[in-house]
Every structure is written in structure tokens, then in C-alpha cells.
Amino acid sequence: QAGGPDGSFSDVEEAAAIVWAVDHGARIVNLSLGGRETSAIERHAVEYANAKGVLLVAAVGNDFESGSPLEYPAALLQPPGSRGAGGVGLAVAASTRSGTRARFSNTGTYLSLAAPGESVFGAVSSLSPSSRYPRAPLPGSAAGLYGYGSGTSFAAPQVAGAAALVWAANPSLRADEVASILEGTASGRGTWSAELGFGVLDVAAAVARAQGTADGSIVRLDGRRSGRRVTLAWPGLAGASYRLLLAQDGRPEQVLIASTTQTTASWSLTTGSVYTFAVQALDAAGAPLGRSTPWTVSLRQAAASLRLTARQVGSRSVSVNGHLQVSGTDPTRRPVVLESFDGKRWERAASARTDTTGRIGWRYRLDPGSYRIRARFPGSDDVAAATSRPVDFVIR
């Protein structure tokens, strides 16, 4: 350990300490330090730790009253502008006992989460001034000094300690998954702010999520639909691998994927059915550990009907009007094709889109003769296809 008499040290010493910790088996490195500039050697040390799967935790600084400048290495772990997304570690702010931002704690678009940073009890250095770090006895302690201190440097180690508990609860986690759990279970419950990031650390909730999920299932399954395509995602928190199951229209489950280490999947589904997905977490031997709650999506189509009328409005002009009616959904801008029958087959004559009431119209000037027409809606992901009855008319 190196440093000047005032407690400062160089970026070379900081980088050497990070590398030494990583090379000696550390999985979490706390960095209760910071400065307003960074360097190539500091960046390389952060990249080295990340490449080795180590979780870095850093304090964001105590300079709110000086304009909340960027502090490094925190701004290397969670890039400015990221709003807590991605990054290679956790940038930690300080909170009060009531859960608000401590008055000194920096703010910014690079915060990950916060932890208590006002009057935190802990060990203190014998070189620290008692005026700044009030001493207090620790019952049962035989040696050392203890007292109270404030700052983001006191908040960051609490996040590092919580990360260790999360990792102990589920040793199969990766560093980024540990970070995601800590962020996702913080008091913001997924909502980010520039003052507290994703909120104040909730150690119990983080450990519970590492062991399972809040509803008692061992893995969480989320999904989203875009047209007929469904994308599923399940955080890789519980198993060595996963099995994906599907039940269609209430029938018995079938295995879609027997075993995968991936945590996302996507399919194009057939319209007209209700699909229920579930994920099983498997251990290293392939035995089931538990399963998610189901995720269900309906691709059943609304019923539709199409009416068509035609009337002569001039010596050789005809007005054709259609009306598409759909059940329980919006009929606006649905494509309708007008077809004519030539005695052998139906041929496309024109096409247009419905208005906000489902209506559509055409006007033609035709030669004298007999005509047969119909309208056809080809169907969509949410509405079934429909064809009108043929309409016959004569132009004289």
C-alpha cells in the first residue's frame, strides 16, 4: 500500500492495486477514491478487472456544491449519459437515513445506485482527525478505533458488501448480473434518477432475487410481442442452463428448447391461438431446479365482416362502397382489395385503406355491360380475413 502523507496516491498506484487484487482472487473491488481526471493506466486497470469477471464498485464523489463534476474511476464504470444502463461496474452515490440524496453527494447521468452515506459507523484510521470522524466505542472489540464518517466513500463499501452477499447466495452469477440485481432491487424498483440512480440499496431484496424471485418462482420470464413475433427473456440468475416450454390453446406443455445457456429466444407464431410459455432452470447435471411463472400471449384474431354495395350514379358511372366491421379493435387503415369476375376467375381491380369508421369507396366510369365485383380484406395479425358477397350490376 502506497500513498502520500495526505492520503493521496497516483493513478499508477491505484492501477497497481486493482491489478494486484484481481490477480490475487478478488471478485469485488471497492474504490472509495476519486479524482476529476482519468488516465490510460487507470482505464487499462478497469478494463483488466472487467475482462477477468471482477465487479468494480466506486464512489461518485462529494462535490455537489461544486457543481457535481465527473469523478473517476466511477465515470469509467458507468459511462456519463448511460443513466445506469450497461457499464462495467457500479457508481455509488450517498443517501440519508430517510432515503434522500445526501447534500454533498454528486449527481449525474452516470449514477448506478445509492447507499447510506451520512454518519456511517465503522472502523476509522488512527491518523484521522476525531473532529471529522467522531469516535465511538464498539462493545466487545479488543483493538482498533471506531467512529462515524460521511461521504460516498462510506456508501460504496456497503454496495460492495451487498454484492458479496448476492454472489454468495448464487455463485453462478456473473459480475454484470450481480450489478443488475443490486440496481433492479434498489428503492427505485427499476426507475432511474440523476440523484440516486436506481435508488437506495436494498440488501435483503437483492439476496432474495439472487435466490429466486419475489413471487416464489426460481426464474423470471418476461416477453414482448411485435405482430406475430414474440421475444422472450429470462435473467440468467438461477440455473446452469434452461429449458423452454410451450402450451398452445391449453393443451399439454411441449418442450421448445431442451437445454440452453442463452437467456433470450424469439419465434414467429401462427395467428389464431393462445400461447403460454414457461422456463425451467436446470442444474449442472440437467435436473430441474424450478420454473418461472407462465407468460401468456394471445394471437387470436378479432372477427370481421365486409359489406359491399354498388349503384349507378351517371350514364356510365358507378359508385362502389364498402364497410369493414371488426369486433373489439380499430378498423382504421385496413387494406381492402376490390376484385372483378371475368367469367373464369377473380381479378384485382383496385385497393385502398379504410377510414376511421371502416368505410371505403371507389368511383368508376365503365363501358355498358354486366359486372360482378367483390371486396376482400386479407386479414392481419389481430383481425381475421373477410370477403364480401359478390355484387352484380349492369351499366346501360
Coordinates of N, CA, C and O in Angstrom, one line a residue, residues 166-250:
V166 N -24.9 -11.2 -2.4 CA -25.7 -11.6 -3.6 C -24.9 -12.8 -4.3 O -25.5 -13.8 -4.6
W167 N -23.6 -12.6 -4.4 CA -22.8 -13.6 -5.1 C -22.7 -14.9 -4.2 O -22.7 -16.0 -4.8
A168 N -22.7 -14.8 -2.9 CA -22.8 -15.9 -2.1 C -24.1 -16.7 -2.2 O -24.1 -17.9 -2.1
A169 N -25.2 -15.9 -2.3 CA -26.5 -16.5 -2.5 C -26.6 -17.3 -3.8 O -27.4 -18.2 -3.9
N170 N -25.9 -16.8 -4.8 CA -26.0 -17.5 -6.1 C -24.6 -17.4 -6.8 O -24.3 -16.5 -7.6
P171 N -23.7 -18.4 -6.5 CA -22.3 -18.3 -7.0 C -22.2 -18.4 -8.5 O -21.2 -18.1 -9.1
S172 N -23.3 -18.8 -9.2 CA -23.3 -19.0 -10.7 C -23.4 -17.6 -11.4 O -23.2 -17.6 -12.6
L173 N -23.7 -16.6 -10.7 CA -23.9 -15.3 -11.3 C -22.6 -14.7 -11.9 O -21.5 -15.0 -11.4
R174 N -22.7 -13.9 -13.0 CA -21.6 -13.1 -13.5 C -21.6 -11.7 -12.8 O -22.6 -11.3 -12.2
A175 N -20.5 -11.0 -13.0 CA -20.4 -9.7 -12.3 C -21.5 -8.8 -12.8 O -22.1 -8.0 -12.0
D176 N -21.8 -8.8 -14.1 CA -22.9 -7.9 -14.6 C -24.2 -8.3 -14.1 O -25.1 -7.4 -13.9
E177 N -24.5 -9.5 -13.8 CA -25.7 -10.0 -13.2 C -25.9 -9.6 -11.8 O -27.0 -9.2 -11.3
V178 N -24.8 -9.6 -11.0 CA -24.8 -9.1 -9.7 C -25.2 -7.6 -9.6 O -26.0 -7.2 -8.9
A179 N -24.5 -6.9 -10.5 CA -24.8 -5.4 -10.6 C -26.2 -5.2 -11.0 O -26.9 -4.3 -10.4
S180 N -26.8 -6.0 -11.9 CA -28.1 -5.8 -12.4 C -29.1 -6.1 -11.2 O -30.1 -5.4 -11.1
I181 N -28.8 -7.1 -10.4 CA -29.7 -7.4 -9.3 C -29.7 -6.3 -8.3 O -30.8 -5.9 -7.8
L182 N -28.5 -5.7 -8.0 CA -28.5 -4.7 -7.0 C -29.2 -3.4 -7.5 O -29.9 -2.8 -6.7
E183 N -29.1 -3.1 -8.8 CA -29.8 -2.0 -9.3 C -31.3 -2.3 -9.4 O -32.1 -1.4 -9.0
G184 N -31.7 -3.5 -9.8 CA -33.1 -3.8 -10.0 C -33.9 -3.9 -8.7 O -35.1 -3.7 -8.7
T185 N -33.2 -4.2 -7.6 CA -33.9 -4.3 -6.3 C -33.8 -3.1 -5.4 O -34.3 -3.0 -4.3
A186 N -33.0 -2.0 -5.9 CA -32.9 -0.8 -5.1 C -34.3 -0.1 -5.1 O -35.2 -0.5 -5.7
S187 N -34.4 0.9 -4.2 CA -35.7 1.5 -3.9 C -36.4 2.1 -5.1 O -37.6 2.2 -5.0
G188 N -35.7 2.4 -6.2 CA -36.4 2.9 -7.4 C -37.2 1.9 -8.1 O -38.0 2.2 -8.9
R189 N -36.9 0.6 -7.8 CA -37.6 -0.6 -8.5 C -37.6 -0.4 -10.0 O -38.7 -0.5 -10.6
G190 N -36.5 -0.1 -10.5 CA -36.3 0.0 -12.0 C -36.4 1.4 -12.5 O -36.2 1.6 -13.7
T191 N -36.8 2.4 -11.7 CA -36.9 3.8 -12.1 C -35.6 4.5 -11.8 O -35.1 4.4 -10.6
W192 N -35.0 5.2 -12.8 CA -33.7 5.8 -12.6 C -33.8 7.3 -12.4 O -34.7 7.9 -13.0
S193 N -33.0 7.9 -11.6 CA -32.9 9.4 -11.4 C -31.5 9.8 -11.3 O -30.6 9.0 -11.0
A194 N -31.3 11.1 -11.6 CA -29.9 11.6 -11.6 C -29.4 11.8 -10.2 O -28.2 12.1 -10.0
E195 N -30.3 11.8 -9.2 CA -29.8 12.0 -7.8 C -29.5 10.7 -7.1 O -28.5 10.7 -6.3
L196 N -30.2 9.6 -7.4 CA -30.0 8.4 -6.6 C -29.8 7.2 -7.6 O -29.7 6.0 -7.1
G197 N -29.6 7.4 -8.9 CA -29.6 6.3 -9.8 C -30.8 5.5 -9.7 O -31.9 6.0 -9.8
F198 N -30.7 4.2 -9.5 CA -31.9 3.3 -9.4 C -32.4 3.2 -8.0 O -33.3 2.4 -7.7
G199 N -31.9 4.1 -7.1 CA -32.5 4.2 -5.8 C -31.5 3.7 -4.7 O -30.3 3.4 -5.0
V200 N -32.0 3.6 -3.5 CA -31.1 3.2 -2.4 C -31.0 1.7 -2.3 O -32.0 1.0 -2.5
L201 N -29.9 1.2 -2.0 CA -29.6 -0.2 -1.8 C -30.6 -0.9 -0.9 O -30.9 -0.4 0.2
D202 N -31.1 -2.1 -1.4 CA -31.9 -2.9 -0.5 C -31.3 -4.3 -0.5 O -31.5 -5.1 -1.4
V203 N -30.5 -4.6 0.5 CA -29.7 -5.8 0.5 C -30.6 -7.0 0.6 O -30.4 -8.0 -0.1
A204 N -31.6 -7.0 1.4 CA -32.5 -8.2 1.6 C -33.2 -8.5 0.3 O -33.2 -9.7 -0.1
A205 N -33.7 -7.5 -0.4 CA -34.3 -7.8 -1.7 C -33.4 -8.3 -2.7 O -33.7 -9.2 -3.6
A206 N -32.1 -7.8 -2.7 CA -31.1 -8.3 -3.7 C -30.8 -9.7 -3.5 O -30.7 -10.5 -4.4
V207 N -30.6 -10.1 -2.2 CA -30.3 -11.5 -1.9 C -31.5 -12.4 -2.3 O -31.3 -13.5 -2.8
A208 N -32.7 -11.9 -2.0 CA -33.9 -12.7 -2.3 C -34.0 -13.0 -3.8 O -34.3 -14.1 -4.2
R209 N -33.7 -11.9 -4.6 CA -33.8 -12.1 -6.0 C -32.7 -13.0 -6.5 O -32.9 -13.8 -7.5
A210 N -31.5 -13.0 -5.9 CA -30.4 -13.9 -6.3 C -30.8 -15.3 -6.1 O -30.5 -16.2 -6.9
Q211 N -31.6 -15.6 -5.0 CA -32.0 -16.9 -4.7 C -33.2 -17.4 -5.5 O -33.5 -18.5 -5.7
G212 N -34.0 -16.4 -5.9 CA -35.3 -16.7 -6.7 C -35.9 -15.4 -7.1 O -35.2 -14.5 -7.5
T213 N -37.2 -15.4 -7.1 CA -37.9 -14.1 -7.5 C -39.0 -13.8 -6.4 O -39.3 -14.7 -5.6
A214 N -39.5 -12.6 -6.5 CA -40.4 -12.1 -5.4 C -41.7 -13.0 -5.4 O -42.3 -13.1 -4.3
D215 N -42.1 -13.6 -6.5 CA -43.4 -14.4 -6.4 C -43.1 -15.8 -6.1 O -44.0 -16.7 -6.2
G216 N -41.9 -16.1 -5.7 CA -41.6 -17.5 -5.3 C -41.0 -18.4 -6.4 O -40.6 -19.5 -6.1
S217 N -41.1 -18.0 -7.7 CA -40.6 -18.7 -8.7 C -39.0 -18.6 -8.8 O -38.5 -17.5 -8.3
I218 N -38.3 -19.5 -9.3 CA -36.9 -19.5 -9.2 C -36.3 -18.7 -10.4 O -35.1 -18.4 -10.3
V219 N -37.1 -18.5 -11.4 CA -36.6 -17.7 -12.5 C -37.7 -16.8 -13.1 O -38.9 -17.2 -13.1
R220 N -37.4 -15.6 -13.5 CA -38.4 -14.7 -14.0 C -38.4 -14.7 -15.5 O -37.4 -14.6 -16.2
L221 N -39.6 -14.8 -16.1 CA -39.8 -14.8 -17.6 C -40.6 -13.6 -18.0 O -41.6 -13.3 -17.5
D222 N -40.0 -12.9 -18.9 CA -40.7 -11.7 -19.5 C -40.8 -11.9 -21.0 O -40.0 -12.6 -21.6
G223 N -41.8 -11.2 -21.6 CA -41.9 -11.4 -23.0 C -42.5 -10.1 -23.6 O -43.1 -9.3 -22.9
R224 N -42.3 -9.9 -24.9 CA -43.0 -8.8 -25.6 C -43.4 -9.3 -27.0 O -42.7 -10.2 -27.6
R225 N -44.4 -8.7 -27.6 CA -44.9 -9.2 -28.9 C -44.8 -8.0 -29.9 O -45.1 -6.9 -29.5
S226 N -44.4 -8.3 -31.1 CA -44.5 -7.4 -32.2 C -45.1 -8.1 -33.4 O -44.4 -8.9 -34.0
G227 N -46.3 -7.8 -33.7 CA -47.0 -8.6 -34.7 C -47.1 -10.0 -34.3 O -47.7 -10.4 -33.2
R228 N -46.6 -10.9 -35.1 CA -46.7 -12.4 -34.8 C -45.4 -12.8 -34.2 O -45.3 -14.0 -33.8
R229 N -44.4 -11.9 -34.0 CA -43.1 -12.3 -33.4 C -43.2 -12.1 -31.9 O -43.5 -11.0 -31.5
V230 N -42.7 -13.1 -31.2 CA -42.6 -13.0 -29.7 C -41.2 -13.1 -29.3 O -40.5 -14.0 -29.8
T231 N -40.7 -12.2 -28.4 CA -39.4 -12.3 -27.9 C -39.4 -12.5 -26.4 O -40.1 -11.8 -25.7
L232 N -38.8 -13.6 -25.9 CA -38.8 -13.9 -24.5 C -37.4 -13.6 -23.9 O -36.4 -13.8 -24.6
A233 N -37.4 -13.3 -22.6 CA -36.1 -13.1 -21.9 C -36.3 -13.5 -20.5 O -37.3 -13.3 -19.9
W234 N -35.2 -14.2 -20.0 CA -35.2 -14.6 -18.6 C -33.8 -14.3 -18.0 O -32.8 -14.8 -18.6
P235 N -33.7 -13.5 -17.0 CA -32.3 -13.2 -16.4 C -31.7 -14.5 -16.0 O -32.3 -15.4 -15.4
G236 N -30.4 -14.7 -16.4 CA -29.7 -16.0 -16.1 C -29.2 -16.0 -14.6 O -28.1 -15.9 -14.4
L237 N -30.2 -16.1 -13.7 CA -29.8 -16.0 -12.3 C -29.9 -17.3 -11.5 O -29.4 -17.4 -10.4
A238 N -30.5 -18.3 -12.0 CA -30.9 -19.4 -11.2 C -30.3 -20.8 -11.6 O -30.2 -21.7 -10.8
G239 N -29.9 -20.9 -12.9 CA -29.6 -22.3 -13.3 C -28.3 -22.3 -14.1 O -27.8 -21.3 -14.6
A240 N -27.7 -23.5 -14.3 CA -26.6 -23.7 -15.2 C -27.1 -23.6 -16.6 O -26.3 -23.3 -17.5
S241 N -28.3 -24.1 -16.9 CA -28.9 -24.0 -18.2 C -30.4 -23.9 -18.0 O -30.9 -23.9 -16.9
Y242 N -31.2 -23.8 -19.1 CA -32.6 -23.6 -19.1 C -33.3 -24.4 -20.1 O -32.8 -24.7 -21.2
R243 N -34.6 -24.7 -19.8 CA -35.5 -25.5 -20.7 C -36.7 -24.6 -20.9 O -37.3 -24.1 -20.0
L244 N -37.0 -24.4 -22.2 CA -38.2 -23.6 -22.6 C -39.4 -24.5 -22.9 O -39.3 -25.4 -23.8
L245 N -40.5 -24.2 -22.3 CA -41.7 -25.0 -22.5 C -42.8 -24.1 -23.1 O -42.9 -22.9 -22.9
L246 N -43.8 -24.8 -23.9 CA -44.9 -24.1 -24.5 C -46.1 -24.9 -24.4 O -46.1 -26.1 -24.7
A247 N -47.2 -24.3 -24.0 CA -48.6 -24.9 -24.1 C -49.4 -24.0 -25.1 O -49.5 -22.8 -24.9
Q248 N -50.0 -24.7 -26.1 CA -50.8 -23.9 -27.0 C -52.3 -24.2 -26.9 O -52.7 -25.4 -26.8
D249 N -53.1 -23.2 -26.7 CA -54.5 -23.3 -26.5 C -54.9 -24.3 -25.4 O -55.9 -25.1 -25.5
G250 N -54.1 -24.3 -24.3 CA -54.5 -25.1 -23.1 C -54.1 -26.5 -23.2 O -54.4 -27.3 -22.3

